[in-house]
Short mmCIF file of C-alpha atoms in Angstrom, two decimals:
data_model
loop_
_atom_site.label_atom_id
_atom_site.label_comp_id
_atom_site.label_asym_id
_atom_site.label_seq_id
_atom_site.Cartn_x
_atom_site.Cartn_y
_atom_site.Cartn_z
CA UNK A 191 197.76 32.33 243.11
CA UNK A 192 199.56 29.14 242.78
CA UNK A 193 200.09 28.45 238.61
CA UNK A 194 203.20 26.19 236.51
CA UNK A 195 205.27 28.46 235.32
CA UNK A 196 207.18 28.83 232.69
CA UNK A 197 210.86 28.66 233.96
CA UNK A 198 210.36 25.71 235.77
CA UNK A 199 209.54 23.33 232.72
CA UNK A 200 212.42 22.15 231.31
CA UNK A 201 212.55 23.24 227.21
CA UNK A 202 215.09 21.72 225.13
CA UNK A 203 214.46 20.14 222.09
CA UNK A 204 210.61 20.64 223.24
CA UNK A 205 207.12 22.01 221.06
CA UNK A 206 206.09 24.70 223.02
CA UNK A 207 202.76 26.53 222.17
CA UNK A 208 202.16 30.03 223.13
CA UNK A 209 199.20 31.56 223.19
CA UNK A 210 200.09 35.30 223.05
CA UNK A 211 197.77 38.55 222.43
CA UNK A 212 198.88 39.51 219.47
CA UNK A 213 195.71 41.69 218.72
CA UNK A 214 197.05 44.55 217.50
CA UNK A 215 195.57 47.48 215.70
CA UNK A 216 196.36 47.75 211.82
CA UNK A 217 195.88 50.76 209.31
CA UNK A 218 195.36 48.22 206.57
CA UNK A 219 197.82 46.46 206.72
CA UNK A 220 200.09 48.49 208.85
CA UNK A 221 199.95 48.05 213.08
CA UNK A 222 199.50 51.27 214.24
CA UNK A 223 200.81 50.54 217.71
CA UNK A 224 202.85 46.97 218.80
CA UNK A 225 202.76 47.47 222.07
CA UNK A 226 201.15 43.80 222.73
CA UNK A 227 203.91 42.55 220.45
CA UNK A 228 206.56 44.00 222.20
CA UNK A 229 205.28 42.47 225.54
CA UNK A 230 204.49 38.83 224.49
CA UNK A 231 208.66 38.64 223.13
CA UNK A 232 210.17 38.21 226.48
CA UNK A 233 208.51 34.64 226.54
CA UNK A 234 209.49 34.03 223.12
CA UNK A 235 212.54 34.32 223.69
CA UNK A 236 212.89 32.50 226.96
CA UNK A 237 211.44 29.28 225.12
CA UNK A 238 214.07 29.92 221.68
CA UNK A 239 216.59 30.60 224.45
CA UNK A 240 216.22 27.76 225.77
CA UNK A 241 216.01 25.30 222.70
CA UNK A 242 212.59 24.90 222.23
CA UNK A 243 210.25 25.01 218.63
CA UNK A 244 207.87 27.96 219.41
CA UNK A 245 204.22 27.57 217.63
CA UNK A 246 202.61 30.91 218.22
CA UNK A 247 198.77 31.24 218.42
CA UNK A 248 196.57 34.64 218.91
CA UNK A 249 193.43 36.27 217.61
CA UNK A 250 193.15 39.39 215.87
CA UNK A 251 189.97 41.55 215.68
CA UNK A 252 186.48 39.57 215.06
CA UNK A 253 186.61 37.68 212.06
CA UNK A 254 182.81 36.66 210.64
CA UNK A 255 182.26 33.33 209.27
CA UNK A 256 181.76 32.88 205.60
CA UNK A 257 183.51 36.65 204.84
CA UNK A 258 186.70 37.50 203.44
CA UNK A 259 188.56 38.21 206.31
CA UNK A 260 191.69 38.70 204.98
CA UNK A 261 192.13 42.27 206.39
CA UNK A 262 192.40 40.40 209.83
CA UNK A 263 195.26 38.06 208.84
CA UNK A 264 198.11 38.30 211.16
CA UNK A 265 200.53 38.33 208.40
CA UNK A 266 201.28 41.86 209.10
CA UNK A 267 202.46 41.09 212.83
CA UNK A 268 204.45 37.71 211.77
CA UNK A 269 206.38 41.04 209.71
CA UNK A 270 206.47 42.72 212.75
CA UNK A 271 207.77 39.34 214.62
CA UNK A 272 210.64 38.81 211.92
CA UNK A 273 212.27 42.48 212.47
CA UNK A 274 211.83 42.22 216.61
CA UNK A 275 213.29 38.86 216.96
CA UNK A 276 215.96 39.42 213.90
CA UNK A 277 215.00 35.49 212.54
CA UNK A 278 212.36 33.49 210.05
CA UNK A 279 208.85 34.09 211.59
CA UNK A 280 206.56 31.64 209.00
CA UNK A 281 203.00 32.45 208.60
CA UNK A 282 201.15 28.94 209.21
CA UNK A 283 197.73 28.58 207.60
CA UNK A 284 196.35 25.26 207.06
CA UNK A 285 198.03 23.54 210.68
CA UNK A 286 195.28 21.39 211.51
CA UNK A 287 196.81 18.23 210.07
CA UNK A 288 199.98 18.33 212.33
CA UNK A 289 203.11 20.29 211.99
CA UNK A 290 206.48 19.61 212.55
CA UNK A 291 208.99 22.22 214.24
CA UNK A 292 212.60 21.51 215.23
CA UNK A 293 214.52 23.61 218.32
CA UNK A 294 214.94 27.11 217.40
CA UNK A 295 212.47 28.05 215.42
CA UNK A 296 209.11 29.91 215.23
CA UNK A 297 205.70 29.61 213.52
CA UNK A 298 203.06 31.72 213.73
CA UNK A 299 199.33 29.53 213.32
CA UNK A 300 196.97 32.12 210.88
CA UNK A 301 194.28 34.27 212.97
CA UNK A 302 192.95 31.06 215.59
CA UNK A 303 189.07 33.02 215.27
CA UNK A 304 188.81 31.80 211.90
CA UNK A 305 187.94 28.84 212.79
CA UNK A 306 184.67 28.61 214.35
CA UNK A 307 186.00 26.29 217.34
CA UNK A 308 187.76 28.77 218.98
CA UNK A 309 185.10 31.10 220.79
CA UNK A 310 183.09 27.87 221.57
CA UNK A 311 185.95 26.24 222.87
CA UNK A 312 185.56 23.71 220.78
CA UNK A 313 187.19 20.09 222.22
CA UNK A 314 188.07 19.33 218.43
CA UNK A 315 189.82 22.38 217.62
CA UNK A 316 191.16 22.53 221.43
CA UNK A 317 192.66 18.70 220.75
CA UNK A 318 194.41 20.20 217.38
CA UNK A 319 195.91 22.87 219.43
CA UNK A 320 197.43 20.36 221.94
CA UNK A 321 199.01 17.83 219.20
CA UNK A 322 201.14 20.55 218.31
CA UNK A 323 203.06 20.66 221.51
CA UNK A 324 204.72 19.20 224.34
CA UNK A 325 204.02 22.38 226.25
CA UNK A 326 201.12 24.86 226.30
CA UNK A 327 202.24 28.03 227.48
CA UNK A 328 199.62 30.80 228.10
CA UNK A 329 200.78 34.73 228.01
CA UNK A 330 197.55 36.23 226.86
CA UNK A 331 196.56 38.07 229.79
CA UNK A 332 194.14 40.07 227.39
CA UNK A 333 192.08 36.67 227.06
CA UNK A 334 191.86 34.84 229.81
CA UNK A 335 188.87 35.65 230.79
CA UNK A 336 187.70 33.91 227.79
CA UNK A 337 186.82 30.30 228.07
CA UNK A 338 188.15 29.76 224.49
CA UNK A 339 189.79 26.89 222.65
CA UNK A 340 193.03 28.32 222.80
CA UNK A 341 192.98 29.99 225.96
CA UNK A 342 191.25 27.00 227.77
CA UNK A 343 190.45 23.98 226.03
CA UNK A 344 193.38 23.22 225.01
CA UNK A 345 194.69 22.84 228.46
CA UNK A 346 192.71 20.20 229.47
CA UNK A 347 194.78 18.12 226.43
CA UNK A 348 198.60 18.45 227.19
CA UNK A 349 200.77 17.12 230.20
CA UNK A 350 201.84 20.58 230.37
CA UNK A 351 200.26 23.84 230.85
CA UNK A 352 202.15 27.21 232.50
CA UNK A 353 201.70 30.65 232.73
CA UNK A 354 204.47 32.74 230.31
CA UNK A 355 206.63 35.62 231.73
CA UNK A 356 203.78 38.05 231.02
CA UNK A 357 200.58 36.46 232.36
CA UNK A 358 202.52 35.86 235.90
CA UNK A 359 203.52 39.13 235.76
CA UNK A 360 200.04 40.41 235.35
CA UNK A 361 199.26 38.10 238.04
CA UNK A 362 201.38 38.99 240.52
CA UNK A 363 200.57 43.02 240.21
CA UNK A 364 197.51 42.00 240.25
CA UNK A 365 197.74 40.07 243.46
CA UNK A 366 200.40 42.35 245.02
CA UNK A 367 197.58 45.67 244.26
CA UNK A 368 194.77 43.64 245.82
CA UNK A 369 195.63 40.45 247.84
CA UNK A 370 198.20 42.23 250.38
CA UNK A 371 198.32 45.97 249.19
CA UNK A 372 200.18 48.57 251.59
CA UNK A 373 198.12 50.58 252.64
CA UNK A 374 196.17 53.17 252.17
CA UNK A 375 194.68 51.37 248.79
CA UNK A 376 193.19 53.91 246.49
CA UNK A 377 190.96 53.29 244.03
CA UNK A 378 190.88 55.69 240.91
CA UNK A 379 188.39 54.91 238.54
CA UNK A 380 186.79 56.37 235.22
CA UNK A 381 184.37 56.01 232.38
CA UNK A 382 181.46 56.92 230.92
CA UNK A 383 179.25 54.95 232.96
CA UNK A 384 179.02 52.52 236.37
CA UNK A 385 176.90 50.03 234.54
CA UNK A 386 180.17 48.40 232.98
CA UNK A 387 182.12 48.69 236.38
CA UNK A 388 179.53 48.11 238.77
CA UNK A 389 180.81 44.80 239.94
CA UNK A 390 184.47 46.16 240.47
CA UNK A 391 183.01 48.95 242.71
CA UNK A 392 181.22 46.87 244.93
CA UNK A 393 184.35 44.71 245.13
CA UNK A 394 186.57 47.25 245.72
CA UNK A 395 184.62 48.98 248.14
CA UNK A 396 185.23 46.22 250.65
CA UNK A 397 189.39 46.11 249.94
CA UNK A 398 189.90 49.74 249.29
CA UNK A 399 190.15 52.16 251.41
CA UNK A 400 189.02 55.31 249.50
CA UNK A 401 187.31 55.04 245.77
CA UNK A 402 188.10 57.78 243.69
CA UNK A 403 185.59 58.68 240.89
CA UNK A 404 185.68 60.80 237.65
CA UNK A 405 184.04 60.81 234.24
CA UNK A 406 180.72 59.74 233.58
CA UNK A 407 180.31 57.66 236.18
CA UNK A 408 180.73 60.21 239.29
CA UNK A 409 177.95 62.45 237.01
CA UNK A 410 175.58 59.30 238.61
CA UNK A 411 177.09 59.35 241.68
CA UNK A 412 176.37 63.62 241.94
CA UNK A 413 173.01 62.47 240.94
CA UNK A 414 172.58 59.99 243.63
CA UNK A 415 173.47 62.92 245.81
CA UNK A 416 170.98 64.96 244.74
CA UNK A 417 172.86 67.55 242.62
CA UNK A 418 171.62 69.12 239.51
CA UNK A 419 174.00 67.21 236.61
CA UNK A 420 172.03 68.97 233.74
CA UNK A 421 172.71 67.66 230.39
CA UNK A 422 175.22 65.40 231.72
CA UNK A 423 175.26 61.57 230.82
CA UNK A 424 173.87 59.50 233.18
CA UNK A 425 172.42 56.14 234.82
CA UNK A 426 169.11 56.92 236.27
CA UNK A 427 168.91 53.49 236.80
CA UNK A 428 171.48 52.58 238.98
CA UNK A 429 170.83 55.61 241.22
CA UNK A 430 169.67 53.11 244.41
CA UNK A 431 173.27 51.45 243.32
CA UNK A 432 174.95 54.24 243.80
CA UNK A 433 173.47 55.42 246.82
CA UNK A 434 174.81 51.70 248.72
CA UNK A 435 178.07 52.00 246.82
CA UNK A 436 178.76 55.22 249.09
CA UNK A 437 176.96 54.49 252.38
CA UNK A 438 179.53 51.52 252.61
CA UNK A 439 182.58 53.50 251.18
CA UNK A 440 185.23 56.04 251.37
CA UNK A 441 183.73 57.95 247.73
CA UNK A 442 184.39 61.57 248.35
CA UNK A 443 182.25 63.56 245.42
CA UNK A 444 183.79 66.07 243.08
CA UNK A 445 183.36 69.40 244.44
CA UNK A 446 183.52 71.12 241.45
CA UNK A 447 183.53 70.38 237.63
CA UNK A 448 184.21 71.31 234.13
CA UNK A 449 181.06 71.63 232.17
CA UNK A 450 180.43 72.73 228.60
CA UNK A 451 177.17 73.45 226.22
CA UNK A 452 179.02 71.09 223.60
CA UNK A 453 181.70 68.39 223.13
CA UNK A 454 183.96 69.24 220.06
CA UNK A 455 187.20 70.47 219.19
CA UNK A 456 185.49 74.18 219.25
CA UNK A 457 183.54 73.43 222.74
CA UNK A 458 184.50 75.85 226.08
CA UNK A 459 184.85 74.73 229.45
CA UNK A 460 183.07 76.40 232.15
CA UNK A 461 184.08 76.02 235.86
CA UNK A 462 181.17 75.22 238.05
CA UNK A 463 180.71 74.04 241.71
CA UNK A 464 179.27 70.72 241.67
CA UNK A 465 176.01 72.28 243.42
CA UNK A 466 175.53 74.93 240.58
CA UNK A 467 175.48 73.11 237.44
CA UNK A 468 173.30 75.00 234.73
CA UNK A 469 170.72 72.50 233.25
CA UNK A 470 171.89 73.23 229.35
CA UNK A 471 175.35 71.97 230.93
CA UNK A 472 176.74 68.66 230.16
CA UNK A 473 180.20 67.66 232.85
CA UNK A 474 182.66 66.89 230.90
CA UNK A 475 185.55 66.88 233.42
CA UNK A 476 186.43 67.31 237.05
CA UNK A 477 187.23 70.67 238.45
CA UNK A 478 190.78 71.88 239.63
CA UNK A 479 189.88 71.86 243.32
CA UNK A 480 188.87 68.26 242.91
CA UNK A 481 191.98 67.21 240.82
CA UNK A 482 193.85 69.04 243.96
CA UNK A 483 191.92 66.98 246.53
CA UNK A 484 192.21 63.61 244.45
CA UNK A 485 196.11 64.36 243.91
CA UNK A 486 196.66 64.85 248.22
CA UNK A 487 194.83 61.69 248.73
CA UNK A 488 196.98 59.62 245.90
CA UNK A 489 200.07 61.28 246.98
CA UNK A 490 199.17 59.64 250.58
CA UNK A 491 198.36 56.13 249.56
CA UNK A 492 200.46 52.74 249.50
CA UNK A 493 199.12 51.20 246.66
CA UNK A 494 196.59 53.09 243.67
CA UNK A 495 194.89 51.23 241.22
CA UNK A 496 193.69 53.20 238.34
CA UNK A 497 190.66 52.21 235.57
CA UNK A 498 189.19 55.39 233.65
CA UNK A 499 190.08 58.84 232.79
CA UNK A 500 188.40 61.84 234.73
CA UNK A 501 186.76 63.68 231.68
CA UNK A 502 186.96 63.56 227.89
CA UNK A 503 190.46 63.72 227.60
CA UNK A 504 190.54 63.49 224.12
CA UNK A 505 190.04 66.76 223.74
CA UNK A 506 192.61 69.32 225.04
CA UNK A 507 190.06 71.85 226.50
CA UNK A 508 188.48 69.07 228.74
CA UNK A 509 191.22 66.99 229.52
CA UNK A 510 193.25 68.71 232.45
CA UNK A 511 191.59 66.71 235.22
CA UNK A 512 193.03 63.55 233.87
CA UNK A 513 196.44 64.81 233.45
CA UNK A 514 196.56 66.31 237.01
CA UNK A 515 195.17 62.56 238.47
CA UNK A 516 197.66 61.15 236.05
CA UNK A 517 200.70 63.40 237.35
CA UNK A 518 199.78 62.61 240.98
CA UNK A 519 199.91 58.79 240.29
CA UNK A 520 203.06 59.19 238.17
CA UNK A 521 204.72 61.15 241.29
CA UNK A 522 203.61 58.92 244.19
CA UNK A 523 205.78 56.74 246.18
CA UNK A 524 202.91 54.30 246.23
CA UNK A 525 202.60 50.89 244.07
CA UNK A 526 201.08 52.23 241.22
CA UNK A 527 199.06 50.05 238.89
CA UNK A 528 197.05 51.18 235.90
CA UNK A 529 194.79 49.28 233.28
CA UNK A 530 192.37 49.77 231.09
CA UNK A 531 192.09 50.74 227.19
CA UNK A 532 191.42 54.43 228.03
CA UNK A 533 193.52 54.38 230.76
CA UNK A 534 196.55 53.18 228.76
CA UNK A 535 195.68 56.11 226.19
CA UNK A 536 195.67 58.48 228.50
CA UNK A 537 199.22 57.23 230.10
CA UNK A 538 200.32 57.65 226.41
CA UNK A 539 199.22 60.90 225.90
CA UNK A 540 200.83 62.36 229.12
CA UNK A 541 203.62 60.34 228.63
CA UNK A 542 204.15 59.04 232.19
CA UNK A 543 204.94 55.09 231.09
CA UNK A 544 207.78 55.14 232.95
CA UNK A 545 206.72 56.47 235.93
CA UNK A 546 203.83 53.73 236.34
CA UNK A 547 204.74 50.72 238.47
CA UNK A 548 202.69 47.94 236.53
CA UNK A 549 200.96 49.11 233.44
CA UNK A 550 198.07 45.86 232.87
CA UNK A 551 197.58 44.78 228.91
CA UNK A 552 194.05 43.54 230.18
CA UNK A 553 191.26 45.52 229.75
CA UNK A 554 187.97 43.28 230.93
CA UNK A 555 190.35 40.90 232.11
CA UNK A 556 191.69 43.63 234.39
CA UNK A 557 188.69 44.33 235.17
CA UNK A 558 187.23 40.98 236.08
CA UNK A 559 190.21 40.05 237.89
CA UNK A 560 189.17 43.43 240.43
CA UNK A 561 185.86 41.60 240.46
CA UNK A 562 187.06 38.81 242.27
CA UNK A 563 186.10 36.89 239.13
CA UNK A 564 187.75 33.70 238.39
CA UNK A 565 189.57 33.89 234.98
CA UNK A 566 189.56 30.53 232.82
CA UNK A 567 192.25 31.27 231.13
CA UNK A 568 194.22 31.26 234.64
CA UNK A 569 192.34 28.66 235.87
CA UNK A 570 193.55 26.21 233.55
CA UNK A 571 196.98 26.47 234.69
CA UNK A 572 196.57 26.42 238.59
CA UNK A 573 198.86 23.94 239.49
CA UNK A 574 196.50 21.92 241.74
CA UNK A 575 194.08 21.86 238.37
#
């Protein structure tokens, strides 16, 4: 996908405004995990490298209009920015009459969803955004599917406009996973339901080249099939769905599960064959055999792209079918890409970061993008736009 970049604007003595995700989540007033701050600081520092005056702009949580929101000020990560980059990170809240930044340093514009513009993409507010800068740089990879003032609008108002380090990262995983994978491309995904992925598996039945399926979403799959899923959450609805999804794919089924009467800390897990599911019995993971067969065909493939944990990992007793999937993407020589909230959680929790070729910081953006879906956010910055 052709989109300005970053390094090949020239910087010095420029404004540069970066739209970052800097959505982070906070304890109060403490960020529980920086993980999106820590990604959006390589283009930071390119630009201060570089002798530009950064403006910073990003969203945190969903502010309401005419509340105090000032538990979602982003205060707390300008903090966070000042001990990272080791210089003066100022906290910026009335910006709309102009500001004035010299090379070298950094401002941080307050929460941009206060202000009502922003989710409607307002032109006002967008034409605010682009006074502020020579330069509109976009790294929020999180966002751009949103068509919002500061993801989008302001585009269309600056000479300027370029993907940051991260957001042509994203894209070229992205594109490397699906545009031109090696093959064989395998397609591991997760969840509670299909409803909320539908549109990814009937794109990625057409470029894969085996689909993968645990959590809630293979329980509708076992239904289309006919088995007995007994308590087990389902999408009666989107049986006829599922039923085209596989007729025109490479979906093998689980062949056997972990079930269990309840789902608490205190819950057992039975081992059942997927054909012998007792009807007080909710799946709440896939069995060992499958996690054996899933693991052989991952260890096989040239590229996997994961989206959704196999069970309700969350809890220990119900959370070894993720952890074997997990291990087998971690050990394969394939291109490994992963993304996805859960996903990310569950990459945490088995502690295999490093052993994951391109971890996304997406999650319906990630998804969209395996849609085929054009992103706005990228859009904007195509460089025949």
């Amino acid at each position: 996908m052709a989109v300005n970049k970053l390094a090949d604007l020239q910087l010095h003595n420029k404004r540069v405004l970066i739209r970052a995700d800097l959505n982070v989540p906070l304890d109060g007033t403490k960020i529980t995990n920086d993980l999106r701050i820590r990604a959006s600081l390589p283009t930071i520092e390119f630009a201060l490298e570089r002798g530009a005056g950064v403006f910073l702009v990003s969203h945190l949580g969903r502010p309401k209009l005419g509340s105090n929101n000032d538990h979602l000020s982003l205060e707390p990560v300008a903090e966070r920015l000042r001990t990272l980059l080791n210089r003066p990170v100022e906290l910026i809240r009335d910006w709309q009459s102009g500001l004035d930044i010299d090379a070298g340093e950094i401002k941080l514009l307050e929460n941009i969803r206060f202000h009502s513009g922003e989710t409607e993409n307002d032109r006002d507010l967008s034409r605010s955004l682009a006074s502020l800068c020579d330069i509109y740089v976009n790294d929020a990879f999180g966002t751009a599917h949103r068509a919002h003032a500061s993801t989008h609008g302001v585009a269309n108002y600056v000479t300027d406009a370029c993907a940051g380090l991260l957001l042509e990262s994203e894209i070229d995983a992205l594109e490397r996973a699906l545009a031109n994978p090696k093959r064989p491309l395998v397609a591991v995904l997760g969840g509670s339901k299909i409803s909320g992925k539908l549109e990814v598996l009937h794109n990625l039945k057409r470029v894969a080249d085996t689909l993968l399926v645990g959590g809630g979403m293979a329980n509708t799959f076992l239904l289309a099939a006919g088995k007995n899923v007994g308590k087990s959450l389902v999408e009666s609805e989107l049986i006829d769905d599922a039923k085209v999804i596989r007729r025109s794919a490479q979906l093998p089924l689980p062949v056997d599960v972990m079930t269990s009467e309840t789902i608490d800390l205190r819950s057992h897990a039975f081992l059942r064959l997927a054909d012998e599911i007792p009807s007080h019995e909710a799946i709440v993971d896939i069995g060992p055999e499958t996690a054996r067969r899933y693991a052989k065909t991952i260890a096989d493939a040239g590229t996997v792209i994961w989206n959704g944990p196999m069970g309700i990992f969350e809890y220990p007793q119900f959370a070894e079918g993720t952890r074997a999937v997990a291990d087998a993407i971690a050990n394969t020589v394939a291109f490994t890409l992963a993304g996805g909230g859960d996903t990310v959680a569950a990459i945490e929790q088995f502690d295999i970061s490093e052993r994951i070729d391109y971890i996304s910081t997406g999650g319906g953006a990630f998804l969209e993008f395996i849609e085929g879906k054009p992103l706005p956010g990228v859009e904007a910055l195509k460089s025949d736009a």
